[in-house]
């Protein structure tokens, strides 16, 4: 009886964890760039009452007799499927169509530090013209060169003839090697307008009506994005199982293109979450019945002495 009670307790704990994950998913149904979690169970070690035996000349084989001792959490996965995109019309709202993460960090003595990764593309321009997220972390890219090209509506891509930096993909075994290529992107506060192309190139029209190149976004891709660790604020950090970041420009190396004026919504499906919540609730109730039934049987055993 005690064995069945402890099996029921393990089930209660696991379904409580599953409900915690579901609750977090539902709470973030409208969080930009959020990736839902999923709880996976596995059984605990089984107690072998009798071992298996092979068949012989007289008798056939006999299977082992085993009694399970409950369940435990096998994994809590982060599902990195893409969310739907929402049109905002804001130039600095960016969505990634494909794999890849935006990089945000801070600059110390010209070096990019404390890089974190995000799919939430709601960026802003601070008082100095730097592109930042809602927490003030700088959007990482490569600096633009000083290029002045008259704006010609007939040739909107004329800036591509300028000396635009290109980020070369690196060896993933040395993921920090390109960080010395990395910097921040700034737009003059006097700029009349700006645009971000699908390949991550940022341009703006200055106060004199001249088109200038400001820089290119540098994005990151991982061998195992499910291995990234959530650090809050819609951001992730590298873990031992995520693999090193491979850097590149949007549309290259399978990173995906950047859609300006859009935001990626959460990939949480409410219908799925409510269904899973019902299953978890019933599983929790069933395990409480195991405990109460075992308790009633133990009570009957105690009453035998009366």
mmCIF file of C-alpha atoms in Angstrom:
data_model
loop_
_atom_site.group_PDB
_atom_site.id
_atom_site.type_symbol
_atom_site.label_atom_id
_atom_site.label_comp_id
_atom_site.label_asym_id
_atom_site.label_seq_id
_atom_site.Cartn_x
_atom_site.Cartn_y
_atom_site.Cartn_z
ATOM 1 C CA UNK A 1 0.000 0.000 0.000
ATOM 2 C CA UNK A 2 2.799 2.381 0.824
ATOM 3 C CA UNK A 3 4.284 1.730 -2.597
ATOM 4 C CA UNK A 4 1.093 2.795 -4.349
ATOM 5 C CA UNK A 5 0.832 5.882 -2.149
ATOM 6 C CA UNK A 6 4.330 7.010 -3.061
ATOM 7 C CA UNK A 7 3.583 6.360 -6.736
ATOM 8 C CA UNK A 8 0.555 8.604 -6.378
ATOM 9 C CA UNK A 9 2.659 11.294 -4.703
ATOM 10 C CA UNK A 10 5.146 11.242 -7.588
ATOM 11 C CA UNK A 11 2.244 11.670 -9.994
ATOM 12 C CA UNK A 12 0.903 14.635 -8.026
ATOM 13 C CA UNK A 13 4.285 16.349 -8.142
ATOM 14 C CA UNK A 14 4.688 15.792 -11.867
ATOM 15 C CA UNK A 15 1.211 16.985 -12.798
ATOM 16 C CA UNK A 16 1.713 20.035 -10.603
ATOM 17 C CA UNK A 17 4.850 20.822 -12.616
ATOM 18 C CA UNK A 18 2.916 20.280 -15.833
ATOM 19 C CA UNK A 19 0.247 22.710 -14.638
ATOM 20 C CA UNK A 20 2.974 25.231 -13.758
ATOM 21 C CA UNK A 21 4.333 25.024 -17.310
ATOM 22 C CA UNK A 22 0.846 25.338 -18.805
ATOM 23 C CA UNK A 23 0.106 28.320 -16.588
ATOM 24 C CA UNK A 24 3.298 30.036 -17.743
ATOM 25 C CA UNK A 25 2.373 29.365 -21.378
ATOM 26 C CA UNK A 26 -1.081 30.870 -20.948
ATOM 27 C CA UNK A 27 0.318 33.867 -19.054
ATOM 28 C CA UNK A 28 2.587 34.592 -22.043
ATOM 29 C CA UNK A 29 0.028 34.074 -24.797
ATOM 30 C CA UNK A 30 0.478 37.717 -25.852
ATOM 31 C CA UNK A 31 4.214 38.008 -25.154
ATOM 32 C CA UNK A 32 6.156 38.899 -28.299
ATOM 33 C CA UNK A 33 8.619 36.215 -29.349
ATOM 34 C CA UNK A 34 7.670 33.848 -26.514
ATOM 35 C CA UNK A 35 8.284 30.135 -27.047
ATOM 36 C CA UNK A 36 6.039 27.706 -25.210
ATOM 37 C CA UNK A 37 7.186 24.969 -22.867
ATOM 38 C CA UNK A 38 6.234 21.301 -22.852
ATOM 39 C CA UNK A 39 6.460 18.795 -19.985
ATOM 40 C CA UNK A 40 7.576 15.229 -20.677
ATOM 41 C CA UNK A 41 7.175 12.397 -18.127
ATOM 42 C CA UNK A 42 9.033 9.118 -17.735
ATOM 43 C CA UNK A 43 8.553 6.189 -15.386
ATOM 44 C CA UNK A 44 10.725 5.520 -12.382
ATOM 45 C CA UNK A 45 12.676 2.344 -11.839
ATOM 46 C CA UNK A 46 10.518 -0.763 -11.537
ATOM 47 C CA UNK A 47 10.783 -3.321 -8.749
ATOM 48 C CA UNK A 48 11.314 -6.799 -10.139
ATOM 49 C CA UNK A 49 9.208 -9.346 -8.281
ATOM 50 C CA UNK A 50 10.320 -12.249 -10.461
ATOM 51 C CA UNK A 51 12.808 -12.344 -13.298
ATOM 52 C CA UNK A 52 12.211 -13.542 -16.838
ATOM 53 C CA UNK A 53 13.071 -17.075 -17.907
ATOM 54 C CA UNK A 54 13.769 -18.505 -21.335
ATOM 55 C CA UNK A 55 11.753 -21.257 -22.939
ATOM 56 C CA UNK A 56 12.960 -24.851 -22.686
ATOM 57 C CA UNK A 57 12.075 -28.280 -24.015
ATOM 58 C CA UNK A 58 9.189 -28.736 -21.624
ATOM 59 C CA UNK A 59 7.951 -25.235 -20.767
ATOM 60 C CA UNK A 60 7.755 -21.944 -22.543
ATOM 61 C CA UNK A 61 9.394 -18.714 -21.497
ATOM 62 C CA UNK A 62 8.054 -16.529 -18.711
ATOM 63 C CA UNK A 63 8.109 -12.750 -18.699
ATOM 64 C CA UNK A 64 9.465 -10.779 -15.799
ATOM 65 C CA UNK A 65 7.067 -9.572 -13.134
ATOM 66 C CA UNK A 66 7.730 -5.918 -12.365
ATOM 67 C CA UNK A 67 5.895 -3.279 -10.384
ATOM 68 C CA UNK A 68 6.480 0.361 -11.289
ATOM 69 C CA UNK A 69 7.335 2.857 -8.564
ATOM 70 C CA UNK A 70 5.857 6.010 -10.083
ATOM 71 C CA UNK A 71 6.870 8.678 -12.576
ATOM 72 C CA UNK A 72 9.238 11.613 -12.833
ATOM 73 C CA UNK A 73 9.947 14.596 -15.086
ATOM 74 C CA UNK A 74 11.956 13.573 -18.144
ATOM 75 C CA UNK A 75 12.253 17.021 -19.720
ATOM 76 C CA UNK A 76 10.722 20.458 -19.917
ATOM 77 C CA UNK A 77 11.227 21.396 -23.549
ATOM 78 C CA UNK A 78 11.174 24.832 -25.125
ATOM 79 C CA UNK A 79 9.382 24.579 -28.467
ATOM 80 C CA UNK A 80 10.999 26.975 -30.937
ATOM 81 C CA UNK A 81 8.398 26.861 -33.673
ATOM 82 C CA UNK A 82 7.659 30.205 -35.261
ATOM 83 C CA UNK A 83 4.787 32.333 -34.038
ATOM 84 C CA UNK A 84 2.417 34.255 -36.257
ATOM 85 C CA UNK A 85 3.468 37.753 -37.309
ATOM 86 C CA UNK A 86 1.503 40.869 -36.464
ATOM 87 C CA UNK A 87 1.689 43.961 -38.642
ATOM 88 C CA UNK A 88 2.500 47.139 -36.710
ATOM 89 C CA UNK A 89 3.789 49.520 -39.373
ATOM 90 C CA UNK A 90 6.579 50.625 -37.019
ATOM 91 C CA UNK A 91 9.964 50.486 -38.763
ATOM 92 C CA UNK A 92 11.794 49.419 -35.607
ATOM 93 C CA UNK A 93 9.462 46.487 -34.988
ATOM 94 C CA UNK A 94 11.272 43.468 -36.419
ATOM 95 C CA UNK A 95 10.217 39.867 -36.919
ATOM 96 C CA UNK A 96 12.431 36.968 -37.991
ATOM 97 C CA UNK A 97 11.016 34.835 -40.796
ATOM 98 C CA UNK A 98 13.020 31.659 -40.180
ATOM 99 C CA UNK A 99 15.656 30.614 -37.693
ATOM 100 C CA UNK A 100 17.942 33.035 -35.944
ATOM 101 C CA UNK A 101 17.949 35.339 -32.942
ATOM 102 C CA UNK A 102 18.569 39.032 -32.463
ATOM 103 C CA UNK A 103 21.556 39.808 -30.294
ATOM 104 C CA UNK A 104 21.392 42.384 -27.520
ATOM 105 C CA UNK A 105 24.117 43.418 -25.138
ATOM 106 C CA UNK A 106 26.107 46.313 -23.810
ATOM 107 C CA UNK A 107 29.291 48.076 -24.874
ATOM 108 C CA UNK A 108 32.276 48.405 -22.555
ATOM 109 C CA UNK A 109 35.374 50.166 -23.918
ATOM 110 C CA UNK A 110 34.161 49.504 -27.430
ATOM 111 C CA UNK A 111 33.668 45.769 -26.806
ATOM 112 C CA UNK A 112 30.308 44.009 -26.891
ATOM 113 C CA UNK A 113 29.644 42.261 -23.579
ATOM 114 C CA UNK A 114 26.932 40.174 -21.925
ATOM 115 C CA UNK A 115 25.323 39.182 -25.196
ATOM 116 C CA UNK A 116 21.873 37.636 -24.908
ATOM 117 C CA UNK A 117 19.548 36.383 -27.597
ATOM 118 C CA UNK A 118 15.906 37.148 -28.313
ATOM 119 C CA UNK A 119 13.127 36.712 -30.843
ATOM 120 C CA UNK A 120 11.208 39.709 -29.525
ATOM 121 C CA UNK A 121 11.889 42.443 -32.082
ATOM 122 C CA UNK A 122 10.299 45.489 -30.473
ATOM 123 C CA UNK A 123 13.265 47.879 -30.644
ATOM 124 C CA UNK A 124 13.552 51.613 -30.084
ATOM 125 C CA UNK A 125 15.943 54.487 -30.699
ATOM 126 C CA UNK A 126 17.389 56.107 -27.587
ATOM 127 C CA UNK A 127 18.347 59.752 -27.118
ATOM 128 C CA UNK A 128 21.756 59.172 -28.752
ATOM 129 C CA UNK A 129 20.302 57.379 -31.761
ATOM 130 C CA UNK A 130 21.321 53.843 -30.766
ATOM 131 C CA UNK A 131 18.923 50.988 -31.428
ATOM 132 C CA UNK A 132 17.947 49.354 -28.122
ATOM 133 C CA UNK A 133 15.331 47.043 -26.637
ATOM 134 C CA UNK A 134 12.879 47.961 -23.907
ATOM 135 C CA UNK A 135 15.517 47.366 -21.219
ATOM 136 C CA UNK A 136 18.081 49.614 -22.877
ATOM 137 C CA UNK A 137 20.259 46.770 -24.176
ATOM 138 C CA UNK A 138 21.915 47.610 -27.480
ATOM 139 C CA UNK A 139 20.965 45.823 -30.677
ATOM 140 C CA UNK A 140 24.140 44.216 -31.986
ATOM 141 C CA UNK A 141 25.335 44.625 -35.566
ATOM 142 C CA UNK A 142 28.292 45.978 -37.498
ATOM 143 C CA UNK A 143 29.009 49.676 -37.850
ATOM 144 C CA UNK A 144 28.123 51.396 -41.081
ATOM 145 C CA UNK A 145 30.796 53.190 -43.083
ATOM 146 C CA UNK A 146 30.448 56.875 -43.830
ATOM 147 C CA UNK A 147 28.677 56.796 -47.171
ATOM 148 C CA UNK A 148 26.801 59.685 -48.764
ATOM 149 C CA UNK A 149 24.641 58.809 -51.739
ATOM 150 C CA UNK A 150 21.944 61.136 -53.126
ATOM 151 C CA UNK A 151 18.501 59.659 -52.814
ATOM 152 C CA UNK A 152 17.180 58.481 -56.152
ATOM 153 C CA UNK A 153 13.711 56.905 -56.042
ATOM 154 C CA UNK A 154 14.444 55.115 -59.295
ATOM 155 C CA UNK A 155 17.378 53.241 -57.722
ATOM 156 C CA UNK A 156 16.385 52.517 -54.114
ATOM 157 C CA UNK A 157 19.213 50.004 -53.667
ATOM 158 C CA UNK A 158 21.978 52.361 -54.776
ATOM 159 C CA UNK A 159 23.542 52.206 -51.332
ATOM 160 C CA UNK A 160 24.515 48.612 -52.030
ATOM 161 C CA UNK A 161 27.320 49.931 -54.249
ATOM 162 C CA UNK A 162 28.940 51.388 -51.144
ATOM 163 C CA UNK A 163 31.504 49.621 -49.012
ATOM 164 C CA UNK A 164 29.127 47.622 -46.836
ATOM 165 C CA UNK A 165 30.595 45.273 -44.270
ATOM 166 C CA UNK A 166 29.777 41.576 -44.494
ATOM 167 C CA UNK A 167 29.934 39.213 -41.550
ATOM 168 C CA UNK A 168 31.616 35.927 -42.366
ATOM 169 C CA UNK A 169 30.161 32.808 -40.684
ATOM 170 C CA UNK A 170 32.574 31.393 -38.157
ATOM 171 C CA UNK A 171 33.671 28.078 -36.775
ATOM 172 C CA UNK A 172 31.077 27.166 -34.107
ATOM 173 C CA UNK A 173 33.859 25.736 -31.961
ATOM 174 C CA UNK A 174 35.135 29.300 -31.491
ATOM 175 C CA UNK A 175 31.837 31.189 -31.035
ATOM 176 C CA UNK A 176 33.424 34.229 -29.434
ATOM 177 C CA UNK A 177 35.848 34.910 -32.274
ATOM 178 C CA UNK A 178 33.615 37.341 -34.164
ATOM 179 C CA UNK A 179 32.571 39.437 -31.209
ATOM 180 C CA UNK A 180 35.537 41.760 -32.026
ATOM 181 C CA UNK A 181 33.606 42.363 -35.364
ATOM 182 C CA UNK A 182 30.472 43.226 -33.579
ATOM 183 C CA UNK A 183 29.297 46.697 -32.509
ATOM 184 C CA UNK A 184 26.154 48.783 -32.147
ATOM 185 C CA UNK A 185 24.038 50.558 -34.741
ATOM 186 C CA UNK A 186 23.193 54.219 -34.425
ATOM 187 C CA UNK A 187 20.924 56.563 -36.355
ATOM 188 C CA UNK A 188 21.422 60.349 -36.188
ATOM 189 C CA UNK A 189 18.619 61.913 -34.214
ATOM 190 C CA UNK A 190 18.250 64.444 -37.048
ATOM 191 C CA UNK A 191 17.466 61.723 -39.606
ATOM 192 C CA UNK A 192 14.300 62.258 -41.603
ATOM 193 C CA UNK A 193 13.529 58.575 -42.079
ATOM 194 C CA UNK A 194 15.095 55.142 -41.813
ATOM 195 C CA UNK A 195 14.530 51.638 -43.134
ATOM 196 C CA UNK A 196 15.668 48.111 -42.341
ATOM 197 C CA UNK A 197 15.890 45.711 -45.269
ATOM 198 C CA UNK A 198 15.227 41.970 -45.161
ATOM 199 C CA UNK A 199 18.975 41.306 -45.220
ATOM 200 C CA UNK A 200 19.431 43.433 -42.099
ATOM 201 C CA UNK A 201 20.978 46.509 -43.738
ATOM 202 C CA UNK A 202 19.962 49.720 -41.984
ATOM 203 C CA UNK A 203 19.783 52.972 -43.964
ATOM 204 C CA UNK A 204 18.507 56.439 -43.209
ATOM 205 C CA UNK A 205 17.926 59.766 -44.932
ATOM 206 C CA UNK A 206 19.760 62.581 -43.187
ATOM 207 C CA UNK A 207 18.583 66.147 -42.690
ATOM 208 C CA UNK A 208 19.937 67.116 -46.124
ATOM 209 C CA UNK A 209 18.032 64.402 -47.959
ATOM 210 C CA UNK A 210 21.037 62.134 -48.437
ATOM 211 C CA UNK A 211 20.727 58.357 -48.139
ATOM 212 C CA UNK A 212 23.302 56.848 -45.777
ATOM 213 C CA UNK A 213 24.183 53.350 -44.638
ATOM 214 C CA UNK A 214 24.093 52.908 -40.853
ATOM 215 C CA UNK A 215 25.085 49.257 -40.456
ATOM 216 C CA UNK A 216 23.914 45.677 -40.707
ATOM 217 C CA UNK A 217 22.240 43.516 -38.089
ATOM 218 C CA UNK A 218 24.248 40.489 -37.004
ATOM 219 C CA UNK A 219 22.107 37.564 -35.931
ATOM 220 C CA UNK A 220 22.874 34.253 -34.279
ATOM 221 C CA UNK A 221 21.855 30.669 -34.935
ATOM 222 C CA UNK A 222 22.387 27.631 -32.723
ATOM 223 C CA UNK A 223 22.779 23.907 -33.405
ATOM 224 C CA UNK A 224 20.282 23.206 -30.625
ATOM 225 C CA UNK A 225 18.062 26.216 -29.862
ATOM 226 C CA UNK A 226 16.061 24.077 -27.467
ATOM 227 C CA UNK A 227 19.157 23.977 -25.271
ATOM 228 C CA UNK A 228 19.175 27.752 -24.719
ATOM 229 C CA UNK A 229 18.399 28.870 -21.178
ATOM 230 C CA UNK A 230 15.648 31.400 -20.544
ATOM 231 C CA UNK A 231 16.850 34.374 -18.503
ATOM 232 C CA UNK A 232 13.642 36.419 -18.469
ATOM 233 C CA UNK A 233 12.705 39.486 -20.454
ATOM 234 C CA UNK A 234 12.153 37.410 -23.628
ATOM 235 C CA UNK A 235 15.869 36.609 -23.702
ATOM 236 C CA UNK A 236 18.050 33.509 -23.753
ATOM 237 C CA UNK A 237 21.662 32.724 -22.984
ATOM 238 C CA UNK A 238 24.013 30.035 -24.230
ATOM 239 C CA UNK A 239 24.100 26.768 -22.292
ATOM 240 C CA UNK A 240 26.500 23.798 -22.554
ATOM 241 C CA UNK A 241 23.908 21.928 -24.644
ATOM 242 C CA UNK A 242 22.842 24.736 -26.992
ATOM 243 C CA UNK A 243 26.090 24.735 -28.930
ATOM 244 C CA UNK A 244 28.042 27.827 -29.835
ATOM 245 C CA UNK A 245 26.415 30.666 -31.732
ATOM 246 C CA UNK A 246 27.029 30.893 -35.468
ATOM 247 C CA UNK A 247 26.814 34.526 -36.534
ATOM 248 C CA UNK A 248 25.678 35.870 -39.861
ATOM 249 C CA UNK A 249 23.619 38.415 -41.706
ATOM 250 C CA UNK A 250 19.887 37.851 -42.169
ATOM 251 C CA UNK A 251 18.981 35.710 -45.217
ATOM 252 C CA UNK A 252 22.383 33.950 -44.986
ATOM 253 C CA UNK A 253 23.305 30.612 -43.416
ATOM 254 C CA UNK A 254 19.665 29.715 -42.830
ATOM 255 C CA UNK A 255 19.236 32.504 -40.303
ATOM 256 C CA UNK A 256 16.086 33.859 -41.925
ATOM 257 C CA UNK A 257 15.090 37.262 -43.180
ATOM 258 C CA UNK A 258 14.078 40.315 -41.176
ATOM 259 C CA UNK A 259 10.589 41.722 -41.629
ATOM 260 C CA UNK A 260 10.435 45.397 -40.667
ATOM 261 C CA UNK A 261 7.080 46.650 -39.418
ATOM 262 C CA UNK A 262 6.083 43.272 -37.983
ATOM 263 C CA UNK A 263 6.376 41.506 -34.630
ATOM 264 C CA UNK A 264 6.449 37.786 -33.955
ATOM 265 C CA UNK A 265 3.660 36.714 -31.629
ATOM 266 C CA UNK A 266 3.827 33.967 -29.026
ATOM 267 C CA UNK A 267 3.580 30.430 -30.405
ATOM 268 C CA UNK A 268 1.205 29.425 -27.603
ATOM 269 C CA UNK A 269 -2.014 27.798 -28.849
ATOM 270 C CA UNK A 270 -4.749 28.431 -26.284
ATOM 271 C CA UNK A 271 -6.905 25.533 -27.472
ATOM 272 C CA UNK A 272 -3.983 23.153 -27.022
ATOM 273 C CA UNK A 273 -3.079 24.591 -23.625
ATOM 274 C CA UNK A 274 -6.628 24.330 -22.267
ATOM 275 C CA UNK A 275 -6.835 20.739 -23.484
ATOM 276 C CA UNK A 276 -3.533 19.907 -21.790
ATOM 277 C CA UNK A 277 -4.755 21.648 -18.646
ATOM 278 C CA UNK A 278 -7.847 19.411 -18.532
ATOM 279 C CA UNK A 279 -5.675 16.313 -19.000
ATOM 280 C CA UNK A 280 -3.300 17.456 -16.256
ATOM 281 C CA UNK A 281 -6.205 18.234 -13.917
ATOM 282 C CA UNK A 282 -7.731 14.778 -14.411
ATOM 283 C CA UNK A 283 -4.331 13.158 -13.965
ATOM 284 C CA UNK A 284 -3.851 15.062 -10.726
ATOM 285 C CA UNK A 285 -7.303 13.979 -9.511
ATOM 286 C CA UNK A 286 -6.625 10.345 -10.411
ATOM 287 C CA UNK A 287 -3.414 10.336 -8.405
ATOM 288 C CA UNK A 288 -5.220 11.779 -5.386
ATOM 289 C CA UNK A 289 -7.657 8.856 -5.671
ATOM 290 C CA UNK A 290 -4.723 6.436 -5.514
ATOM 291 C CA UNK A 291 -3.609 8.012 -2.260
ATOM 292 C CA UNK A 292 -7.075 8.120 -0.669
ATOM 293 C CA UNK A 293 -7.873 4.550 -1.756
ATOM 294 C CA UNK A 294 -4.570 3.276 -0.354
ATOM 295 C CA UNK A 295 -5.304 5.123 2.874
ATOM 296 C CA UNK A 296 -8.744 3.505 3.142
ATOM 297 C CA UNK A 297 -7.247 0.046 2.636
ATOM 298 C CA UNK A 298 -4.655 0.717 5.324
ATOM 299 C CA UNK A 299 -7.463 1.836 7.612
ATOM 300 C CA UNK A 300 -9.278 -1.457 7.002
ATOM 301 C CA UNK A 301 -6.094 -3.348 7.887
ATOM 302 C CA UNK A 302 -5.800 -1.403 11.132
ATOM 303 C CA UNK A 303 -9.445 -2.194 11.943
ATOM 304 C CA UNK A 304 -8.777 -5.936 11.673
ATOM 305 C CA UNK A 305 -7.268 -5.840 15.146
ATOM 306 C CA UNK A 306 -10.446 -4.500 16.724
#
